[in-house]
PDB file of C-alpha atoms in Angstrom:
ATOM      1  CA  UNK I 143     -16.067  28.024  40.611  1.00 49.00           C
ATOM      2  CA  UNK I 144     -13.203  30.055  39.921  1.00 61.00           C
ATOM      3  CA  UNK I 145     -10.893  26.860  38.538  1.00 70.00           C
ATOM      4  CA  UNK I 146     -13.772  25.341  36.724  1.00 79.00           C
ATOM      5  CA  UNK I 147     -15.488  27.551  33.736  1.00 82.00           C
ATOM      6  CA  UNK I 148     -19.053  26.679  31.662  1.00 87.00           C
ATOM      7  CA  UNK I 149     -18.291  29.814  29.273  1.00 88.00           C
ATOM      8  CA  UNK I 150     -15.912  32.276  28.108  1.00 90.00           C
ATOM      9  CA  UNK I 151     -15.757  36.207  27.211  1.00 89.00           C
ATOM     10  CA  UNK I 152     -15.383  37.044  24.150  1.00 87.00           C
ATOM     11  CA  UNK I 153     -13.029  36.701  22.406  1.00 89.00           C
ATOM     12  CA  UNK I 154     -11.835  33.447  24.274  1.00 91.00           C
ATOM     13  CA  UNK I 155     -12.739  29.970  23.870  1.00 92.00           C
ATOM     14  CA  UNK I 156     -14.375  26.905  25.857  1.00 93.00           C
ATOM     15  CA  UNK I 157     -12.806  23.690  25.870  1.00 92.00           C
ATOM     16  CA  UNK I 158     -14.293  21.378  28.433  1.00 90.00           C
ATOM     17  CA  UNK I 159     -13.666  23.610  31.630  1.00 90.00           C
ATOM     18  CA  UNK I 160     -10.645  25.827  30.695  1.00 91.00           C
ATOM     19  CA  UNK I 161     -10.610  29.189  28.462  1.00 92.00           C
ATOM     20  CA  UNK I 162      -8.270  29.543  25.628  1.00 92.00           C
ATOM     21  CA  UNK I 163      -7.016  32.413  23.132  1.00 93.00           C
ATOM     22  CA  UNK I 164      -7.066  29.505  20.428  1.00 91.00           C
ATOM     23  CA  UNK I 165      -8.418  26.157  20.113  1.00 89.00           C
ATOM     24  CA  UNK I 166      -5.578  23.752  20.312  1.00 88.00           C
ATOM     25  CA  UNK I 167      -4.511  21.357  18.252  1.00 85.00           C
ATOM     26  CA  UNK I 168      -7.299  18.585  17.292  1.00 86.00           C
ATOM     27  CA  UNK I 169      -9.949  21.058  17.886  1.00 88.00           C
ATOM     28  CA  UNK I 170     -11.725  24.330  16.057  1.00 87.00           C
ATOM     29  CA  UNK I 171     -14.087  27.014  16.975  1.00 89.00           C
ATOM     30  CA  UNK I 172     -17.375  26.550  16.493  1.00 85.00           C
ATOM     31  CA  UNK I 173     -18.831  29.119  14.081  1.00 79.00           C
ATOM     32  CA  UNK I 174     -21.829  30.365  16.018  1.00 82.00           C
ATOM     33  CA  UNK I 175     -20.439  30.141  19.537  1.00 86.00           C
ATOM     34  CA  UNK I 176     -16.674  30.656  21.289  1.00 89.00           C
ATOM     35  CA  UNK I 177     -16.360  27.017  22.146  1.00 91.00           C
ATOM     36  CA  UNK I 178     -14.021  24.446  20.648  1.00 90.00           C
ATOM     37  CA  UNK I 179     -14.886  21.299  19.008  1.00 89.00           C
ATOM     38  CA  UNK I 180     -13.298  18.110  18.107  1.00 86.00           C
ATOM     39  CA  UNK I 181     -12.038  17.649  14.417  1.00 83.00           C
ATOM     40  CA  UNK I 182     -12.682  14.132  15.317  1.00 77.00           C
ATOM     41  CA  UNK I 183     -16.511  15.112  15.198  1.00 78.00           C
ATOM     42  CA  UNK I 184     -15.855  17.132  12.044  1.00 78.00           C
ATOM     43  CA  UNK I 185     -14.290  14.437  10.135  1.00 85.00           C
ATOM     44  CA  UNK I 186     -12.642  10.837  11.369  1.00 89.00           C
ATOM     45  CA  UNK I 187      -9.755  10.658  11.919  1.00 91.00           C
ATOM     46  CA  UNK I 188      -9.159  14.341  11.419  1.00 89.00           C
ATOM     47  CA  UNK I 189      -5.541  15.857  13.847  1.00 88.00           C
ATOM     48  CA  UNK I 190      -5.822  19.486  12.689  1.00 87.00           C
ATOM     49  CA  UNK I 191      -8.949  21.148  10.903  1.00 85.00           C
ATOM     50  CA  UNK I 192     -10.668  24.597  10.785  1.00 80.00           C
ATOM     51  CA  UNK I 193     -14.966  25.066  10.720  1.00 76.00           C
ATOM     52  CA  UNK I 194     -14.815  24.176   6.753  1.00 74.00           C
ATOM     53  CA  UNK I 195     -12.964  21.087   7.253  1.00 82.00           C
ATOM     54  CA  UNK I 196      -9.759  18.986   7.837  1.00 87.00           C
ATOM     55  CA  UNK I 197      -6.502  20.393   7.128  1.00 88.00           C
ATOM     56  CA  UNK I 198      -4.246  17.330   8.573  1.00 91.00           C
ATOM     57  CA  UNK I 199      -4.505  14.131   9.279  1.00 93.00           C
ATOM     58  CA  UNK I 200      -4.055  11.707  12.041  1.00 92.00           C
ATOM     59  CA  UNK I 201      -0.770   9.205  11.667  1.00 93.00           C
ATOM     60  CA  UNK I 202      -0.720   6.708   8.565  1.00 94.00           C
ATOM     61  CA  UNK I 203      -3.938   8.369   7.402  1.00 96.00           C
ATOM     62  CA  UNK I 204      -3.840  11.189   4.413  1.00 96.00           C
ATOM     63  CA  UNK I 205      -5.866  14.231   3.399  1.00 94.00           C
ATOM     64  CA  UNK I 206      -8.292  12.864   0.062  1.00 93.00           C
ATOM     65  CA  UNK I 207     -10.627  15.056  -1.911  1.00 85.00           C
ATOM     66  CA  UNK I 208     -11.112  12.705  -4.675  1.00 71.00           C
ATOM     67  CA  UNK I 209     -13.775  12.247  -6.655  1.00 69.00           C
ATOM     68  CA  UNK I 210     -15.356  15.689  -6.552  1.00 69.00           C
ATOM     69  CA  UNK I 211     -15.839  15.361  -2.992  1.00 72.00           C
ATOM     70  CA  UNK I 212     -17.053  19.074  -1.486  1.00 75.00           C
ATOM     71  CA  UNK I 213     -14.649  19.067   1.410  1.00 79.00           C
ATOM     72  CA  UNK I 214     -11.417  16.224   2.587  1.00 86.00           C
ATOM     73  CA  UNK I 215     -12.016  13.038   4.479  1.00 90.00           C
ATOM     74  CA  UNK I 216      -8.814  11.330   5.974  1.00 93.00           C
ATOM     75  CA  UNK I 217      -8.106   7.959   4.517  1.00 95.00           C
ATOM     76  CA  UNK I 218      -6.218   5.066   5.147  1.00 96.00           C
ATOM     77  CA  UNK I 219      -5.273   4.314   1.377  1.00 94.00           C
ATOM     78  CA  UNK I 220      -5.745   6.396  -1.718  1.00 93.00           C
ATOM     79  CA  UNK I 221      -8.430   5.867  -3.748  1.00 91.00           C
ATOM     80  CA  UNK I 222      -7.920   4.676  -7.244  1.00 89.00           C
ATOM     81  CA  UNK I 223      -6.530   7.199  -9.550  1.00 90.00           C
ATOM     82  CA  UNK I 224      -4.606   9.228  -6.691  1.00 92.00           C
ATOM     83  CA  UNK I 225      -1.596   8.114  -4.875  1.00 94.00           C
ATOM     84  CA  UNK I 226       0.102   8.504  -1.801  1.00 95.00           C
ATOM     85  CA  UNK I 227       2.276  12.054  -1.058  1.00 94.00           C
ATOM     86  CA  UNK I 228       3.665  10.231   2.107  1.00 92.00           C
ATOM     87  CA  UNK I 229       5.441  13.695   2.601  1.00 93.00           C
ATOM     88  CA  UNK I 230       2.632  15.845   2.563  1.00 93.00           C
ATOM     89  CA  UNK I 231      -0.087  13.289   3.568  1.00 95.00           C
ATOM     90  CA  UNK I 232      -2.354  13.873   0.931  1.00 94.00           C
ATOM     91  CA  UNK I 233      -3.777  11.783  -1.991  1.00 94.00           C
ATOM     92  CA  UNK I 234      -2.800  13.275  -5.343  1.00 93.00           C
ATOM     93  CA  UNK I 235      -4.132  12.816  -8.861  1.00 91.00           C
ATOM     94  CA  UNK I 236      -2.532  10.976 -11.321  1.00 92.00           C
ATOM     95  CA  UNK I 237      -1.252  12.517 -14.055  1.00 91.00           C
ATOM     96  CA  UNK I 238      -0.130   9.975 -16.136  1.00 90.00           C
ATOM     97  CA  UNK I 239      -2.218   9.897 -19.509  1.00 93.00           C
ATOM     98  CA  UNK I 240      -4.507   6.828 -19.227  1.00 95.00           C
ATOM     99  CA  UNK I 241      -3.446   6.048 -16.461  1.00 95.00           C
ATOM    100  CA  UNK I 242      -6.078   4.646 -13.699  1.00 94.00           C
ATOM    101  CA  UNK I 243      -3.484   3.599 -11.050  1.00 93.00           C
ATOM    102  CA  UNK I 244       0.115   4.500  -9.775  1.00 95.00           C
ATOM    103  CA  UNK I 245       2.454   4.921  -7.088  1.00 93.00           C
ATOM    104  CA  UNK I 246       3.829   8.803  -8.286  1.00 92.00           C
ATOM    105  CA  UNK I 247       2.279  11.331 -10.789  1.00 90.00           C
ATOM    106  CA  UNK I 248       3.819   9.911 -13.814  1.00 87.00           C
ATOM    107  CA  UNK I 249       4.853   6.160 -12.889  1.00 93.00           C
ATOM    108  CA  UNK I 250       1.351   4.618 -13.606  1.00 95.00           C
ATOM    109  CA  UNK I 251       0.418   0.770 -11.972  1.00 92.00           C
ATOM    110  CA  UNK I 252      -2.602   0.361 -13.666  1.00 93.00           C
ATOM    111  CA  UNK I 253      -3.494   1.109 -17.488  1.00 95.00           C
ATOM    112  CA  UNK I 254      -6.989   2.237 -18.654  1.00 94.00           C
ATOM    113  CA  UNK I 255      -8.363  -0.698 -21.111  1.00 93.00           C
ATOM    114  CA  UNK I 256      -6.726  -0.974 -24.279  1.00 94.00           C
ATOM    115  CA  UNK I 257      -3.424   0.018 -23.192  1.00 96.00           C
ATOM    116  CA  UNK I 258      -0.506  -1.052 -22.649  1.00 96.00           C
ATOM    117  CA  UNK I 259       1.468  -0.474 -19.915  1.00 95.00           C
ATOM    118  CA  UNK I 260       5.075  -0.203 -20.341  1.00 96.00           C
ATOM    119  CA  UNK I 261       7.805   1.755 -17.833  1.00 94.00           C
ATOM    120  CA  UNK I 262       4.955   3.392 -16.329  1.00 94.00           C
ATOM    121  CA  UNK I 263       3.482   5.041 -19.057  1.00 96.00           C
ATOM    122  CA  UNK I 264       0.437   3.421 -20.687  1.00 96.00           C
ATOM    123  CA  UNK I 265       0.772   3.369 -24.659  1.00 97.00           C
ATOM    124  CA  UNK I 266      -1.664   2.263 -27.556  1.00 96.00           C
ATOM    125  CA  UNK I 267       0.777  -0.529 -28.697  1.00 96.00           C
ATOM    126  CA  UNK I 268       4.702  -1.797 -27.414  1.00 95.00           C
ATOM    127  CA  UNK I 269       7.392   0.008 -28.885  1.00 95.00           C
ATOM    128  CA  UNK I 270      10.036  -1.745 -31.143  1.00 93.00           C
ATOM    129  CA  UNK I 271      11.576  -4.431 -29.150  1.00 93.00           C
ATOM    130  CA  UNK I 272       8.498  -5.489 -27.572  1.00 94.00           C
ATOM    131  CA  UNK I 273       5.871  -7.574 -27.606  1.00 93.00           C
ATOM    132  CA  UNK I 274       2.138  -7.600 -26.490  1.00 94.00           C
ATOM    133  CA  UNK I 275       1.106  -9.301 -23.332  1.00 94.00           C
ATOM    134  CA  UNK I 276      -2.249 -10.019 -22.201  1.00 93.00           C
ATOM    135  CA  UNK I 277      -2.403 -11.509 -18.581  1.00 92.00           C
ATOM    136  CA  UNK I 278      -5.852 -12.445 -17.331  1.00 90.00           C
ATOM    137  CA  UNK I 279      -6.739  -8.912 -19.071  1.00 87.00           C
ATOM    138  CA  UNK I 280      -3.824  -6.317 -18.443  1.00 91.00           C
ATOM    139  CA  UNK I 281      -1.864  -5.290 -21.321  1.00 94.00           C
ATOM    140  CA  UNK I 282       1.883  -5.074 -20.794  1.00 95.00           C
ATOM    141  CA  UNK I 283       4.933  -5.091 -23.135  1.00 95.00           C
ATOM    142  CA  UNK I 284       7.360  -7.442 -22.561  1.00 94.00           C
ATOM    143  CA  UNK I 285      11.040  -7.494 -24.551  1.00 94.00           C
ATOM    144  CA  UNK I 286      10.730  -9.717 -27.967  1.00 91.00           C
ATOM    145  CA  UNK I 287      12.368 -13.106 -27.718  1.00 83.00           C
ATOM    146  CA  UNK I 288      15.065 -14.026 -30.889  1.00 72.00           C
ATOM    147  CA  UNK I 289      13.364 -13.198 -34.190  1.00 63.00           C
ATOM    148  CA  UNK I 290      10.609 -11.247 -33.189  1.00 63.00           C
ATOM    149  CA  UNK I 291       9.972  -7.265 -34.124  1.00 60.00           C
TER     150      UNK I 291
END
């Protein structure tokens, strides 16, 4: 009918029964035909993506490509060794040396074993002042009482 289309000319696009010069936001175009898909069906929880993959993510999710994952998924928390860019909605890398957790590049939660963790920085050993601390098997520093060194 002339309200109601099954396909488009070149170079528009399908989207359920209406022709567009773009896909709109949530959907891309397929590859091999000029119809629009979901991101959704590309990958959950996906608000803006192109045919390779998602470039945004729905609300309180973020973009993560960790672990030498191929292409982003959108998740709900970071996985460990990334944190949160709540500005960019992304997981990013830790940079922190020895550092397996933390809540910005350089302010680490979570020490790698055998170090301690002190200000956010993991070190081999506590700087003057400080003392060893080992609680149920995480390494911290924590300031020397009277007398100690």
């Amino acid at each position: 009918s002339a309200t109601t289309c099954t396909s488009c000319p070149q170079p528009l696009l399908l989207l359920y029964t209406n022709c567009y010069d773009k896909c709109p936001t949530g959907f891309y175009p397929s590859p091999n035909t000029n119809i629009c898909l979901m991101c959704e069906g590309l990958v959950t929880n996906c608000a803006e993506c192109v045919s390779g993959g998602c470039l945004k993510c729905k609300d309180n999710f973020y973009l993560s490509k960790a672990n030498n994952a191929t292409s982003y998924s959108c998740v709900s928390s970071c996985p460990a060794g990334y944190y949160a860019d709540t500005s960019n909605k992304i997981c990013l890398k830790c940079t922190a040396a020895n550092c397996l957790e933390c809540t910005s590049p350089t302010q680490c939660t979570k020490c790698a074993a055998t170090y301690y963790s002190f200000n956010g920085a993991c070190l081999l050993s506590c700087p003057t002042g400080y003392a060893p601390v080992n609680t149920a098997g995480v390494l911290s520093c924590a300031p020397c009482k009277q007398g100690c060194k």
